XYZ file of C-alpha atoms in Angstrom:
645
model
C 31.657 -9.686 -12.457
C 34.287 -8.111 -14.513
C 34.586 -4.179 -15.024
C 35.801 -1.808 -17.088
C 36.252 1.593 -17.435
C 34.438 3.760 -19.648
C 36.559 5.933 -22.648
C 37.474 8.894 -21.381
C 35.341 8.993 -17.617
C 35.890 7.549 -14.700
C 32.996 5.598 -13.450
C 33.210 1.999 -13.490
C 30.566 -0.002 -16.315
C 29.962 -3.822 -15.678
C 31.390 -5.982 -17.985
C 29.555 -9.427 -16.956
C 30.641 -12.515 -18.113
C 26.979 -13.124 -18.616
C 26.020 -13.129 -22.159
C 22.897 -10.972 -21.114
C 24.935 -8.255 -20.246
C 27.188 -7.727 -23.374
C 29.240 -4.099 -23.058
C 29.100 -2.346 -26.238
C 28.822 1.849 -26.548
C 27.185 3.029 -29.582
C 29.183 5.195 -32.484
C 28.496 8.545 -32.111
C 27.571 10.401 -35.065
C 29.920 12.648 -36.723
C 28.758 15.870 -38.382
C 30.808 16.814 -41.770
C 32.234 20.050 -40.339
C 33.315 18.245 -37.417
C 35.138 15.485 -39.228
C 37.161 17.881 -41.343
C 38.140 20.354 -38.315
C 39.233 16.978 -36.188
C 41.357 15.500 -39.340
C 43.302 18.773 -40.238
C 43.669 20.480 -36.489
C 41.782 19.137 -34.247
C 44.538 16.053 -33.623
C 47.430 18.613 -32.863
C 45.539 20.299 -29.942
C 44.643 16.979 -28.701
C 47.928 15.572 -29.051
C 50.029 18.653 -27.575
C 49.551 17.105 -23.901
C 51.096 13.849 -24.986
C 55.005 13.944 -23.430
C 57.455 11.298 -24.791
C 58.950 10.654 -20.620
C 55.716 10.493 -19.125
C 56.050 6.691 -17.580
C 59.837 7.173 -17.450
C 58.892 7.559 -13.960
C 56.336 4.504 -13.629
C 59.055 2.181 -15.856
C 61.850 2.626 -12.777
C 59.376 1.394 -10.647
C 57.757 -1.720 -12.649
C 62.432 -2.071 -13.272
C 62.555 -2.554 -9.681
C 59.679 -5.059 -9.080
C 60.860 -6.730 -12.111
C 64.110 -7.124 -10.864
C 62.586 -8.766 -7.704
C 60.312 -11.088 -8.858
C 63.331 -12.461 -11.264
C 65.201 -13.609 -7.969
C 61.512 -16.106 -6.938
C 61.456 -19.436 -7.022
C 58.494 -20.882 -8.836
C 56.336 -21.525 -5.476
C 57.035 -17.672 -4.535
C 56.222 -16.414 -7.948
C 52.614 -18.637 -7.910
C 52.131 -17.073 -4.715
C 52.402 -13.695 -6.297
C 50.194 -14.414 -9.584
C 47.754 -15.685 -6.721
C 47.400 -12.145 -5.224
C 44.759 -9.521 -5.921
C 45.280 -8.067 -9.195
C 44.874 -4.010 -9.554
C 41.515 -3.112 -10.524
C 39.975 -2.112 -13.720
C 38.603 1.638 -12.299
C 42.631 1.956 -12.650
C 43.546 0.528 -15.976
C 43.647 4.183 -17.844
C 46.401 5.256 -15.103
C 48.719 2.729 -15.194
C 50.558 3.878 -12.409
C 49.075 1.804 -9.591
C 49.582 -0.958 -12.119
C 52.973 -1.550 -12.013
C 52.857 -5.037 -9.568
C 50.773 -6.574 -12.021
C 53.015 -5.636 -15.319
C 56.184 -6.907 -13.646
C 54.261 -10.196 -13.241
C 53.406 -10.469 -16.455
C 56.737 -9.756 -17.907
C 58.864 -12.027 -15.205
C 56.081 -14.774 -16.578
C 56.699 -13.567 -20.473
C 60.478 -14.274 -19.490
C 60.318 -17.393 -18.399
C 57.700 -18.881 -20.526
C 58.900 -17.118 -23.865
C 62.913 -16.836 -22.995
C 62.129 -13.095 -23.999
C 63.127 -10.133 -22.173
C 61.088 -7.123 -23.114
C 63.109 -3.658 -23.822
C 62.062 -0.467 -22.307
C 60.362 0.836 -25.857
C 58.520 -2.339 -25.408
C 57.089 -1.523 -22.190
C 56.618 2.196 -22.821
C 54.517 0.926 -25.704
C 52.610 -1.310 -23.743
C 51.637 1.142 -21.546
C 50.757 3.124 -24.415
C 48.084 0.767 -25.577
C 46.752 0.799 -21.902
C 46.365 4.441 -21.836
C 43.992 4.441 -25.125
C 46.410 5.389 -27.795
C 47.412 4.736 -31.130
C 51.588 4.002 -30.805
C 54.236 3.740 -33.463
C 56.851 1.180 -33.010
C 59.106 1.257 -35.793
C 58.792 -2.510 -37.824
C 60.649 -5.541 -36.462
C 60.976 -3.960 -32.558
C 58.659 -6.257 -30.999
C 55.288 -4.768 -31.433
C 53.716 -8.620 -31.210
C 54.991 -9.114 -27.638
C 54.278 -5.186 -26.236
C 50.908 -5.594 -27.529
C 50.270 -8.738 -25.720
C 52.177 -7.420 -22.430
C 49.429 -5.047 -22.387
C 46.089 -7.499 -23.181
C 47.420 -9.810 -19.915
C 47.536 -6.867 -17.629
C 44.376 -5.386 -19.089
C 43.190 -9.020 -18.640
C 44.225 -9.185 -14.983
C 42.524 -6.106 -14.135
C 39.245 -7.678 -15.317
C 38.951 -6.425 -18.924
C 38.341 -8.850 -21.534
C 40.009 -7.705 -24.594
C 40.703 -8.525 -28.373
C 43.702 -8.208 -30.203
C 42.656 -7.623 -33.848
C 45.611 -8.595 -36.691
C 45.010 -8.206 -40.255
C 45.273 -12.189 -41.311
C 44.631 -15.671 -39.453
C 48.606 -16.228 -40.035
C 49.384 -13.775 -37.794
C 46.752 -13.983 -35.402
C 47.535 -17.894 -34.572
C 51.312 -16.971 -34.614
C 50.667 -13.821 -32.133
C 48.351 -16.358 -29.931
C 50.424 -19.314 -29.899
C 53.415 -16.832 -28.251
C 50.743 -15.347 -25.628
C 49.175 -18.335 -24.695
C 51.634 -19.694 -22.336
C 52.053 -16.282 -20.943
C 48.567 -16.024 -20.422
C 48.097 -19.580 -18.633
C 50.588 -19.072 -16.396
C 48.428 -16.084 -14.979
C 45.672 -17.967 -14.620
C 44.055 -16.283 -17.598
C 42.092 -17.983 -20.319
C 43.421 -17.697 -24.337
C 41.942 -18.375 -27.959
C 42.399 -17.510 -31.418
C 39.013 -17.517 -33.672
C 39.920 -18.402 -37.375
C 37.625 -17.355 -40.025
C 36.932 -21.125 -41.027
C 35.736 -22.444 -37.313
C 32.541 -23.502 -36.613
C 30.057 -21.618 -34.333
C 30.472 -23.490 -30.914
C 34.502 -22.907 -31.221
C 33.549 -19.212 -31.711
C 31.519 -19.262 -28.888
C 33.765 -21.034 -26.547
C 36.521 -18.816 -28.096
C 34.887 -15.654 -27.022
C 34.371 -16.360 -23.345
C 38.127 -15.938 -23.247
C 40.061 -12.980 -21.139
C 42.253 -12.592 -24.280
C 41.183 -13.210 -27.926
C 42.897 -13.180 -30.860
C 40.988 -13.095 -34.415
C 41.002 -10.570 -37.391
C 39.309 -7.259 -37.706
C 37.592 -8.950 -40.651
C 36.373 -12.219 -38.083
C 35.293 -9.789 -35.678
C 33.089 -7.668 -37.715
C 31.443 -10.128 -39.243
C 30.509 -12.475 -36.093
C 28.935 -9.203 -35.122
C 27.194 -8.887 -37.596
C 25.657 -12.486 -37.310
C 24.954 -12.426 -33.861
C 22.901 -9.052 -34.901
C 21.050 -10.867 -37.559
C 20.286 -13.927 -35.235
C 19.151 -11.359 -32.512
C 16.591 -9.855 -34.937
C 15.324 -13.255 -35.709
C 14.531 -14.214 -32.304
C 17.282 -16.665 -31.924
C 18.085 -17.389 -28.094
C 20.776 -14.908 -26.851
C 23.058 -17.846 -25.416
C 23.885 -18.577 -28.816
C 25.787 -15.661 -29.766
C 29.508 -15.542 -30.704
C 30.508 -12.377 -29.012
C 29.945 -10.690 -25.701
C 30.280 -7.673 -26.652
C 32.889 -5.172 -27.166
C 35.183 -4.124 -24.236
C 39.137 -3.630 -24.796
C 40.688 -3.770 -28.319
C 44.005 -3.620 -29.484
C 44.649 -3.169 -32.930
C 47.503 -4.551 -34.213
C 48.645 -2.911 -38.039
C 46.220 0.106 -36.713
C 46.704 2.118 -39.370
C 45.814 -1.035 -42.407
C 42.525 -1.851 -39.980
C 41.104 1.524 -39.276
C 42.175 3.052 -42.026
C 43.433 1.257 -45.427
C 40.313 -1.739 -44.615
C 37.924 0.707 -43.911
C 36.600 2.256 -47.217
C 34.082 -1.502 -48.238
C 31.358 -1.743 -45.652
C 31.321 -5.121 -44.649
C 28.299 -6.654 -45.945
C 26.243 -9.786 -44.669
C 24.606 -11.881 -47.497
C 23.354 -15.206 -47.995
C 22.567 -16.780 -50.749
C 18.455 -15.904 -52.319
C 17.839 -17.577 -55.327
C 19.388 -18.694 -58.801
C 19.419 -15.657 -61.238
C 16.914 -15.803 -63.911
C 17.803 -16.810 -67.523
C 16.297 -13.583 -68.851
C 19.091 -11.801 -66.122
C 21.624 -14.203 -67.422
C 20.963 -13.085 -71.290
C 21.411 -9.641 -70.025
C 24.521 -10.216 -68.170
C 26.357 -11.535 -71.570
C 24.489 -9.040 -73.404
C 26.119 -6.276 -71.866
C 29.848 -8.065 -71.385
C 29.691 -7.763 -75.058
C 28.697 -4.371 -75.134
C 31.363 -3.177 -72.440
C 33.943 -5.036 -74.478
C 33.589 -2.930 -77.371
C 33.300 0.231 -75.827
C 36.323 2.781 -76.553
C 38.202 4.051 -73.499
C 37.720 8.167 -73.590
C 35.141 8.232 -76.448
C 31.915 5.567 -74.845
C 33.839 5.279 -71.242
C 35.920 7.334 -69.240
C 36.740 7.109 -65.725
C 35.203 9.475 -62.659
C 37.194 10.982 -59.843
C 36.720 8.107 -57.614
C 38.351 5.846 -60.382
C 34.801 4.333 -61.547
C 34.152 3.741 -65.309
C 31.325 6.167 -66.381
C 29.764 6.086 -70.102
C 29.792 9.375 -71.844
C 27.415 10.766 -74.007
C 28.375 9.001 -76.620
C 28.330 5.537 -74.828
C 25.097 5.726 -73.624
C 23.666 6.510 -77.496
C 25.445 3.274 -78.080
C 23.925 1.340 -75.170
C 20.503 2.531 -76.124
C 21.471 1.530 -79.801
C 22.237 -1.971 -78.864
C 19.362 -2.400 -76.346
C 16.516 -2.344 -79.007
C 17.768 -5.536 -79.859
C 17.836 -7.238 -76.309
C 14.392 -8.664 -74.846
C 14.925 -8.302 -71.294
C 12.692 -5.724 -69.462
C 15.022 -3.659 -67.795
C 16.803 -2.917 -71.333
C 13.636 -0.340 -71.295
C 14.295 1.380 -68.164
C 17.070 3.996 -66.788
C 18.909 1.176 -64.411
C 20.357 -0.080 -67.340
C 22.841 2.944 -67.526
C 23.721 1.514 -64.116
C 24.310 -2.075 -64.834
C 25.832 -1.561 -68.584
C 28.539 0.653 -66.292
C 29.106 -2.439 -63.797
C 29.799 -4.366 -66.519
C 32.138 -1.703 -68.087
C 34.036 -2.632 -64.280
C 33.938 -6.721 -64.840
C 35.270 -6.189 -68.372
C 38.227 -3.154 -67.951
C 39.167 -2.909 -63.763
C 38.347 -6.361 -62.873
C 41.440 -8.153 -63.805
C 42.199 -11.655 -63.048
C 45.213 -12.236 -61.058
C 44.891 -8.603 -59.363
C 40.900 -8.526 -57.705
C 40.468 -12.061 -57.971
C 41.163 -15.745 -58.995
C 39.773 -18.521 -60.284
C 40.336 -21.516 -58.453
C 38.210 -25.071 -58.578
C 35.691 -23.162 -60.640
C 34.651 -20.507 -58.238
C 35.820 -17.087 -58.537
C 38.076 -16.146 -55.097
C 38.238 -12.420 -54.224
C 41.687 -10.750 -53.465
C 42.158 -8.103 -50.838
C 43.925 -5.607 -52.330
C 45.234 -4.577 -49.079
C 46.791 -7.514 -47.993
C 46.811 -9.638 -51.212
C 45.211 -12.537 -49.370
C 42.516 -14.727 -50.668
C 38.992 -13.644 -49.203
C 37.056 -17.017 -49.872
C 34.188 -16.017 -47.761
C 33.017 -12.778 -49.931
C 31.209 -12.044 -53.060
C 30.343 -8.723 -55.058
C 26.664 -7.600 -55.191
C 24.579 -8.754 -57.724
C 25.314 -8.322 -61.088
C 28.903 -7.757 -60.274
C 29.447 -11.300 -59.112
C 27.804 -12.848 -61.902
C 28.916 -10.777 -64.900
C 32.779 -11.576 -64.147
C 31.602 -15.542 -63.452
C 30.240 -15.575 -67.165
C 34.031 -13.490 -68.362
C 35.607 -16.177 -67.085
C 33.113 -18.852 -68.842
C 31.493 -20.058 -65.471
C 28.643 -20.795 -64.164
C 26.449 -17.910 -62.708
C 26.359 -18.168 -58.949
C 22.829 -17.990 -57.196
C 21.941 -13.943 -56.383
C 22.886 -12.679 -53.179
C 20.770 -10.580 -50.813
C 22.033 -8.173 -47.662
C 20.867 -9.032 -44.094
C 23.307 -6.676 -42.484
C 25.957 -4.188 -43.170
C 28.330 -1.670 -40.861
C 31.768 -0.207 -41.997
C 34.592 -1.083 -39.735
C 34.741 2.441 -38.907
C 31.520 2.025 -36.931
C 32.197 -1.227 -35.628
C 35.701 -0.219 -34.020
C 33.802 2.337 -32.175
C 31.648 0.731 -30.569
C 34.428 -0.215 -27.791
C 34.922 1.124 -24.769
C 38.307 1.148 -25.059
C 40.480 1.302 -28.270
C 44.189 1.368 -28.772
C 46.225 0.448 -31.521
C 49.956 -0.094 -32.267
C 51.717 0.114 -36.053
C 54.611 1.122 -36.756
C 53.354 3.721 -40.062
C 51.067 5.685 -38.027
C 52.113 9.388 -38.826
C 50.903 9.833 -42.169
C 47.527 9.163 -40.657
C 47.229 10.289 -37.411
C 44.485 13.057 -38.436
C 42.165 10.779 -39.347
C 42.938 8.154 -36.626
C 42.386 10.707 -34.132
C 39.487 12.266 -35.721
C 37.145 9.377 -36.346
C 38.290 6.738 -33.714
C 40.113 9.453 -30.916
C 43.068 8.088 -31.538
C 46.610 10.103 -30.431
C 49.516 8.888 -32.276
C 52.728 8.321 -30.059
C 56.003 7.601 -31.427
C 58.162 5.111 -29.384
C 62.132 5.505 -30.032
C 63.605 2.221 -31.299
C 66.015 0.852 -29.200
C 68.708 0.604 -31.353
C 69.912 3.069 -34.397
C 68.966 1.215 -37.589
C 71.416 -0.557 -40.153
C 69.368 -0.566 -43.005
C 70.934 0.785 -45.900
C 69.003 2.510 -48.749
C 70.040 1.311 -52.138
C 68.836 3.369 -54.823
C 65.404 4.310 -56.501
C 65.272 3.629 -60.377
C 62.781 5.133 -62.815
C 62.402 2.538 -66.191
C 60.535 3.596 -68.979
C 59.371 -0.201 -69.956
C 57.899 -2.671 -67.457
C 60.152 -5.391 -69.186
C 62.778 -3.314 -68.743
C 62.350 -3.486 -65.176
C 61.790 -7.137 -64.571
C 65.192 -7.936 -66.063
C 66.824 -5.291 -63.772
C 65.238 -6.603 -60.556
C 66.003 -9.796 -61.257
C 69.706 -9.365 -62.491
C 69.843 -7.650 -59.405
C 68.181 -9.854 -57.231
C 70.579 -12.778 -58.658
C 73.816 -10.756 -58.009
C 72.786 -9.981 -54.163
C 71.138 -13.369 -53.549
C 75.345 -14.715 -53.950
C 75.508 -13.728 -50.260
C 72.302 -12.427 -49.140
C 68.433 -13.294 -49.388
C 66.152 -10.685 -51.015
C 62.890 -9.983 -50.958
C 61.215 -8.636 -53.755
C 57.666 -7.027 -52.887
C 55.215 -6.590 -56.144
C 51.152 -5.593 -55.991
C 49.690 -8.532 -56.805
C 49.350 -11.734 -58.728
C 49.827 -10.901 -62.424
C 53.019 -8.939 -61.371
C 54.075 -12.148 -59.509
C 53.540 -14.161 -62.731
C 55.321 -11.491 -64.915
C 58.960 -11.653 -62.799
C 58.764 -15.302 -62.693
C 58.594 -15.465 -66.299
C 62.137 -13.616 -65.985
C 63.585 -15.630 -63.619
C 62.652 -18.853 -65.526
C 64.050 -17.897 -68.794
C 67.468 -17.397 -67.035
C 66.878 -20.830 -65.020
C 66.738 -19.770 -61.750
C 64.160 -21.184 -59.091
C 62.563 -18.473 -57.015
C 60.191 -18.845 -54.289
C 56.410 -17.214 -54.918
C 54.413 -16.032 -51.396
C 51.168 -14.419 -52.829
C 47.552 -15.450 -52.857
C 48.147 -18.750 -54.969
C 50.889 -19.973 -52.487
C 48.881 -18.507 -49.009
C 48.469 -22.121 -47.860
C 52.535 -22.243 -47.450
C 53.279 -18.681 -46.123
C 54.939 -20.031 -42.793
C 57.601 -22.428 -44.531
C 57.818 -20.200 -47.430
C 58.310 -17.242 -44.358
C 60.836 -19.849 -42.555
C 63.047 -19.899 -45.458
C 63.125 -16.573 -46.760
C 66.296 -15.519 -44.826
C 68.362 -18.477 -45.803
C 71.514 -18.272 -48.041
C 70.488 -17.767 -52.128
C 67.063 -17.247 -50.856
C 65.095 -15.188 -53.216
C 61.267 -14.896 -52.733
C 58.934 -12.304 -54.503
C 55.880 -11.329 -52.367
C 52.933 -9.874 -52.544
C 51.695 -7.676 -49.406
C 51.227 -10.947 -47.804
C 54.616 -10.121 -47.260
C 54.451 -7.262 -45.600
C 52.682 -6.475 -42.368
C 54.143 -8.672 -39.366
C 55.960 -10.963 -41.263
C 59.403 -11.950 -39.116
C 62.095 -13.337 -41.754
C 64.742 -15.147 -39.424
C 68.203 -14.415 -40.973
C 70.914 -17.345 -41.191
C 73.882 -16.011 -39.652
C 75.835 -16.250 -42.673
C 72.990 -13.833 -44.222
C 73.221 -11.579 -41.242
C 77.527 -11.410 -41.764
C 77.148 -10.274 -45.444
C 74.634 -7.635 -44.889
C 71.233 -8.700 -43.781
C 68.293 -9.094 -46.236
C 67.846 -6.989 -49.454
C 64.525 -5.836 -50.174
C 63.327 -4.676 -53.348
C 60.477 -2.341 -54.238
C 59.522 -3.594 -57.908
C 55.939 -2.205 -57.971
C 54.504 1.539 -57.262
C 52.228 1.112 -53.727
C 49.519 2.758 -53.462
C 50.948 4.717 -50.479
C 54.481 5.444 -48.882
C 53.182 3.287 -45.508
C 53.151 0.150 -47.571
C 56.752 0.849 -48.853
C 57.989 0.919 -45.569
C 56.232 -1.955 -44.070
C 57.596 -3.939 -46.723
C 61.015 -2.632 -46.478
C 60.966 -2.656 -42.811
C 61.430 -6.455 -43.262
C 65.391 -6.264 -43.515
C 67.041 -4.861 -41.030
C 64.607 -5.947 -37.601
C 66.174 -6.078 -34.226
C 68.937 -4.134 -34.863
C 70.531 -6.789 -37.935
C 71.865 -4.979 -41.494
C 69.572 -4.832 -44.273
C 69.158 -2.829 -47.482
C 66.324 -1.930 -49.730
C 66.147 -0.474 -53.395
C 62.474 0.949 -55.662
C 62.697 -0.015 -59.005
C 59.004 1.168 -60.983
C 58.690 1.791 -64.793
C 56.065 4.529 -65.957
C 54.076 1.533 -67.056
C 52.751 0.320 -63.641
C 49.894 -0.271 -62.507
C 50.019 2.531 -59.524
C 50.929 5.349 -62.323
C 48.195 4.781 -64.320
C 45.355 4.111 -61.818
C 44.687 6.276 -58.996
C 44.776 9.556 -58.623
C 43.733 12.655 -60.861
C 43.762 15.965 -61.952
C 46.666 18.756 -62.822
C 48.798 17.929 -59.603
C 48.619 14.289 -61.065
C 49.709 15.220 -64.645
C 52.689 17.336 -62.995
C 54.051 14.512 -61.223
C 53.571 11.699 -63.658
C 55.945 14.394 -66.038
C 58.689 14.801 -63.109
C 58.626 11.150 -63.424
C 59.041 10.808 -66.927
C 61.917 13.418 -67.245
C 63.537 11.680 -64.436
C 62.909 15.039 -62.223
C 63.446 14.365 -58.519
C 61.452 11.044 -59.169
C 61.144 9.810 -55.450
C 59.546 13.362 -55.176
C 57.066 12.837 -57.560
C 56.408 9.446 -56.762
C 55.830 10.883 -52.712
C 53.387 13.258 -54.234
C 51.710 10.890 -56.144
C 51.431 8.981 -53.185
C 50.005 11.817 -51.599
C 47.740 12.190 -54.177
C 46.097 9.145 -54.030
C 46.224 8.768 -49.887
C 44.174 12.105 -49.721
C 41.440 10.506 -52.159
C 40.521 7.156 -50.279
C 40.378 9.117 -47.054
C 37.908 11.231 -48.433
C 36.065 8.277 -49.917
C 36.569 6.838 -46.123
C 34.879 9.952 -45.020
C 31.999 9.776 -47.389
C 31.555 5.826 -46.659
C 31.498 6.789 -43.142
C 28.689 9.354 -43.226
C 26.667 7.612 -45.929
C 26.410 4.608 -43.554
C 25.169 7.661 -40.740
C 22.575 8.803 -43.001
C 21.164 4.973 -43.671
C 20.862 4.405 -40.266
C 19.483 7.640 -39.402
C 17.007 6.802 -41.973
C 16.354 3.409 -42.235
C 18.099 2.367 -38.966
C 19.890 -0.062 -41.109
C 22.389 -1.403 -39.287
C-alpha cells in the first residue's frame, strides 16, 4: 500500500495502488469575500513564516551523505538504494529525509553526468514542503523538480509532474527516467495523442509526466465513463496524489480562465442552422465598429442600440425560427466574434481543411479542441469550409478545480511574484524565491517605441542581421500573422531565417538545437518561451551570448521575461532589447478605461514608455484574474446547482 500525507495535517491517507481506492480530496468552495481578502492580504500573513535559510541546516547534512555515497562502488551504492526508504507520514518535513535525497542525487550524478547546485536542492525541497518556488529561468528548474518527484516517489507518493506542452514533458521524462530506474522506481510520459491502454499503463507509474491539459482531460473521461457504468479497471488515472507543476504560474494561472470542456461529436447541423450561420456572417461583416458594435469590459463584441435595430431589420428577411426569438441577439454577437476577433493566423489555422485552434498562451496547435456551437461552425463557413457536425458537453471543470483536488500541490516557475496573491489564495500556494547561483550577464539593450508596425519590422530585422554577424538572436512575436509579417522583411532583403511557431511545431527540437549556432536567427512564437534550453556554440558564447528581441507587446511582463530569460542561462552572456509600435496588437486589445487612455498617451509622447507599457501590463493582468475569479465561482455555483461537474 502506498501513503501519503494529507495537505496541511498529519495523519497518514492510503494511497493504494488499487484502482478502487483512487486518492482525490474535493475543492473546497471559496466564498467571494474570502477570495478577495486571501489575494490582496491574506498571502503576506501566510507567507511571513517562510525564512530563506530554513534547510541551510538540513542541506549540510544531505552535503555530507552526498559526499559519502560519491566514494561507493556500484555494489555498495545498490545496497543502499535497496534499503528502507523514509516514509511518506514524513515527506512535508524533509528533515528525516535527507538519506534518501543524497541517493537520488549521487544516482542523478552518475546517470545524468549532472551535479545539482545548492539553489537546486533548496528548491527541491521547496516543492516537497508544498510550495510554489521561483527559480530564476535557465538554473535548472527541470532537474530540481524531478530531484524532488524521486524522493517523493521513494517515500511512497505517486506523483505527476505537469509541463505546459508534450515537448517538454518527453524532454523532462527522458532526463528522469534513468534516474528513476536506477531507484527501482517506475517512469512514463502520457502524450496527448496515445491510446487508452498506454494511458493506463502510463498511470500506474511512481512518476508521471504529461501536461496540465492531458491530465485534466483524462479526468474528465474517466468521470464520464464512471457515470456510464463503465468497469472501474478501465480508467486512466488513479487519482490525484502529489503534483508538481512545472511553469506554475502559466498552469494555474495564465491556462486557467477556459474551463476545459468534454464534447463529442452529436449530430450534423441542420441546413436551416447553416442558412443562419451565413446569414449572420454577412450581417456581422457590415456592422460599423462603435456605431452597431462596440466592445464590453471583458473585451467581447456587444451590439448597441443601433445594431440590434439593424439585426432586427435584416431578420424579417431570414426564414429560420430563431430569427423570431431574443437568442438571436446572442448568436448575431458570436458571429460579430468569428468575423472581427477571430483572426486567422492568431486563434487558429487552417490546415488539411479543418480549422486547428491556437493557444494563445503557448502558441501551440490544440488539434484536439473545438468552440461551442455556433462558434465552431460560423468561422468554418468564413473560411469557405465545410460545417463540422454540432458538438455537445458531457463534462466540464476549470483547471482551477481540478489542481485542487490533490493532496499535495507544489509548483516551481521562475515568474512567480507578480502572482503570488492569487496562487496562494485559490490553490494555498506560498511563493519562495531561490537565489540564483551565479550573478547574471545578461545585458539589457534598449526599449524602442515606433509609431508604424512597418517601421518596426525593418528595425528588428536590421538589427537582428547586424548582431546575428557574431551572435544568434531570438526574436519572440505573439503569434502567427506577426511571424508571417517579419518574414516578409527578411525575404525582401534575402536573408533565410528560421520560423518556430504553430506551423513549424512538428520541428521545434531541431529548430531548438540550432538556435544558438553562429548567424542563427529564429523568430518565435511563445513556443519559444517557457523551458526552452538554446545550447550556445562556443563561438556564440565568446561574442556575447544570445540576443533576444522583444518585437511584440505581451500580454503581461511574466511572458517578457520568460522569453528573455532564454539568453543568458547558466551563468553564459546574453542581451535582450523591446521594440513595439503603437500599432500592435497588445495596445489596441486588452485593457480599458481612463488608466488605459493615460498610458497608451505616455506611450505615444514617448513618456517613460517602459512605464506605461508596465502599467498597461498591469492593466490587463488585473482583468483576466478577475475573469479567473469569476470563472472560478461560476463553475461553484453550477455545481452547487446542478452538481455539474
Amino acid at each position: 500500500m502506498r501513503v501519503h500525507q494529507g495537505q496541511g495535517g498529519s495523519h497518514l491517507l492510503p494511497f493504494a495502488r488499487s484502482r478502487r481506492k483512487p486518492v482525490t480530496k474535493e475543492a473546497p468552495p471559496f466564498p467571494r469575500a474570502w477570495l478577495f481578502w486571501q489575494e490582496h492580504i491574506g498571502w503576506r500573513v501566510g507567507q511571513a513564516g517562510r525564512a530563506a535559510g530554513r534547510f541551510d541546516e538540513m542541506h549540510d547534512r544531505i552535503a555530507s551523505a552526498w559526499d559519502e555515497l560519491k566514494r561507493l562502488d556500484v555494489a555498495r551504492l545498490a545496497e543502499r538504494i535497496a534499503a528502507p526508504a523514509c516514509h511518506a507520514s514524513r515527506l512535508l518535513i524533509p528533515d528525516e529525509a535527507g538519506l534518501d535525497i543524497a541517493l537520488a542525487l549521487e544516482v542523478m550524478r552518475r546517470e545524468t553526468g549532472l551535479s545539482l547546485r545548492r539553489n537546486q536542492i533548496e528548491c527541491a525541497l521547496w516543492l516537497l514542503a508544498g510550495t510554489c518556488t521561483e527559480l530564476r529561468t535557465g538554473e535548472g528548474k527541470t532537474l530540481a523538480a524531478g530531484l524532488a518527484a524521486v524522493v517523493a516517489a521513494r517515500c511512497g507518493v505517486s506523483v505527476h509532474v505537469a509541463t505546459v506542452n508534450d515537448y517538454l514533458a518527453s524532454r523532462d521524462h527522458a532526463l528522469i527516467a534513468p534516474v528513476a530506474r536506477h531507484l527501482g522506481l517506475s517512469s512514463a510520459v502520457v502524450l496527448l495523442k496515445d491510446e487508452d491502454p498506454a494511458k493506463q499503463a502510463a498511470y500506474d507509474s511512481d512518476i508521471l509526466y504529461a501536461t496540465n491539459k492531458t491530465l485534466v482531460f483524462d479526468a474528465l473521461r474517466d468521470r464520464r465513463e464512471k457515470r456510464l457504468g463503465r468497469d472501474p479497471a478501465t480508467a486512466r488515472q488513479m487519482g490525484q496524489a502529489f503534483a508538481i507543476m512545472d511553469e506554475a504560474d502559466s498552469v494555474l494561472i495564465d491556462d486557467a480562465t477556459v474551463p476545459m470542456i468534454l464534447s463529442e461529436p452529436f449530430a450534423d447541423p441542420p441546413e436551416a442552422d447553416v442558412t443562419l450561420f451565413q446569414d449572420l456572417l454577412g450581417f456581422a461583416q457590415g456592422t460599423e465598429r462603435g456605431r452597431d458594435r462596440s466592445k464590453d469590459a471583458q473585451g467581447n463584441w456587444r451590439l448597441t442600440a443601433r445594431g440590434i435595430d439593424r439585426l432586427a431589420r435584416a431578420a424579417t428577411a431570414w426564414t429560420h425560427p430563431s430569427a423570431r426569438d431574443d437568442g438571436l441577439i446572442g448568436l448575431a454577437e458570436t458571429a460579430l466574434s468569428a468575423v472581427h476577433s477571430f483572426r486567422k493566423g492568431v486563434a487558429y489555422l487552417v490546415r488539411e481543411g479543418e480549422i486547428v485552434m491556437i493557444d494563445q498562451a503557448t502558441g501551440r496547435l490544440m488539434d484536439d479542441r473545438k468552440w461551442g456551437y455556433g462558434m465552431q461552425q460560423m468561422i468554418e463557413l468564413k473560411e469557405g469550409l465545410d460545417p463540422s457536425p454540432e458538438n455537445r458537453t458531457v463534462g466540464q471543470i476549470t483547471q482551477q478545480t481540478y489542481f485542487r483536488q490533490y493532496r499535495h500541490l507544489a509548483g516551481l516557475t521562475g515568474t512567480a511574484r507578480e502572482c503570488r496573491g492569487e496562487l496562494w489564495a485559490i490553490y494555498g500556494l506560498g511563493v519562495v524565491p531561490v537565489a540564483p547561483h551565479a550573478q547574471s550577464r545578461m545585458k539589457d539593450m534598449g526599449f524602442t517605441v515606433f509609431s508604424r508596425a512597418d517601421e518596426k519590422w525593418r528595425a528588428v530585422a536590421a538589427e537582428a542581421t547586424r548582431i546575428a554577424q557574431t551572435r544568434a538572436v531570438l526574436i519572440g512575436i505573439n503569434d502567427v500573422a506577426e511571424s508571417e509579417a517579419l518574414q516578409q522583411v527578411f525575404a525582401a532583403e534575402g536573408r533565410d531565417v528560421a520560423v518556430l511557431d504553430a506551423l513549424t511545431e512538428s520541428r521545434e527540437a531541431d529548430l531548438v538545437a540550432e538556435a544558438g549556432q553562429p548567424g542563427r536567427i529564429t523568430i518565435a512564437t511563445h513556443l519559444a518561451g517557457r523551458g526552452t534550453d538554446i545550447a550556445l556554440h562556443e563561438d556564440v558564447r565568446a561574442a556575447g551570448g544570445l540576443h533576444v528581441i522583444i518585437a511584440s507587446v505581451m500580454a503581461s511582463g511574466r511572458l517578457e521575461r520568460q522569453l528573455y530569460g532564454r539568453a543568458g542561462r547558466q551563468g553564459d552572456p546574453g542581451s535582450f532589447s523591446r521594440r513595439i509600435s503603437l500599432e500592435d496588437r497588445g495596445l489596441t486589445e486588452g485593457a480599458k478605461g481612463l488608466a488605459r487612455f493615460a498610458l497608451l498617451t505616455m506611450l505615444r509622447l514617448r513618456l517613460v514608455p517602459r512605464r506605461a507599457l508596465a502599467g498597461l501590463q498591469t492593466l490587463r493582468d488585473a482583468q483576466a484574474r478577475g475573469l479567473r475569479r469569476k470563472t472560478l465561482l461560476r463553475e461553484q455555483e453550477l455545481a452547487r446547482h446542478l452538481g455539474y461537474r
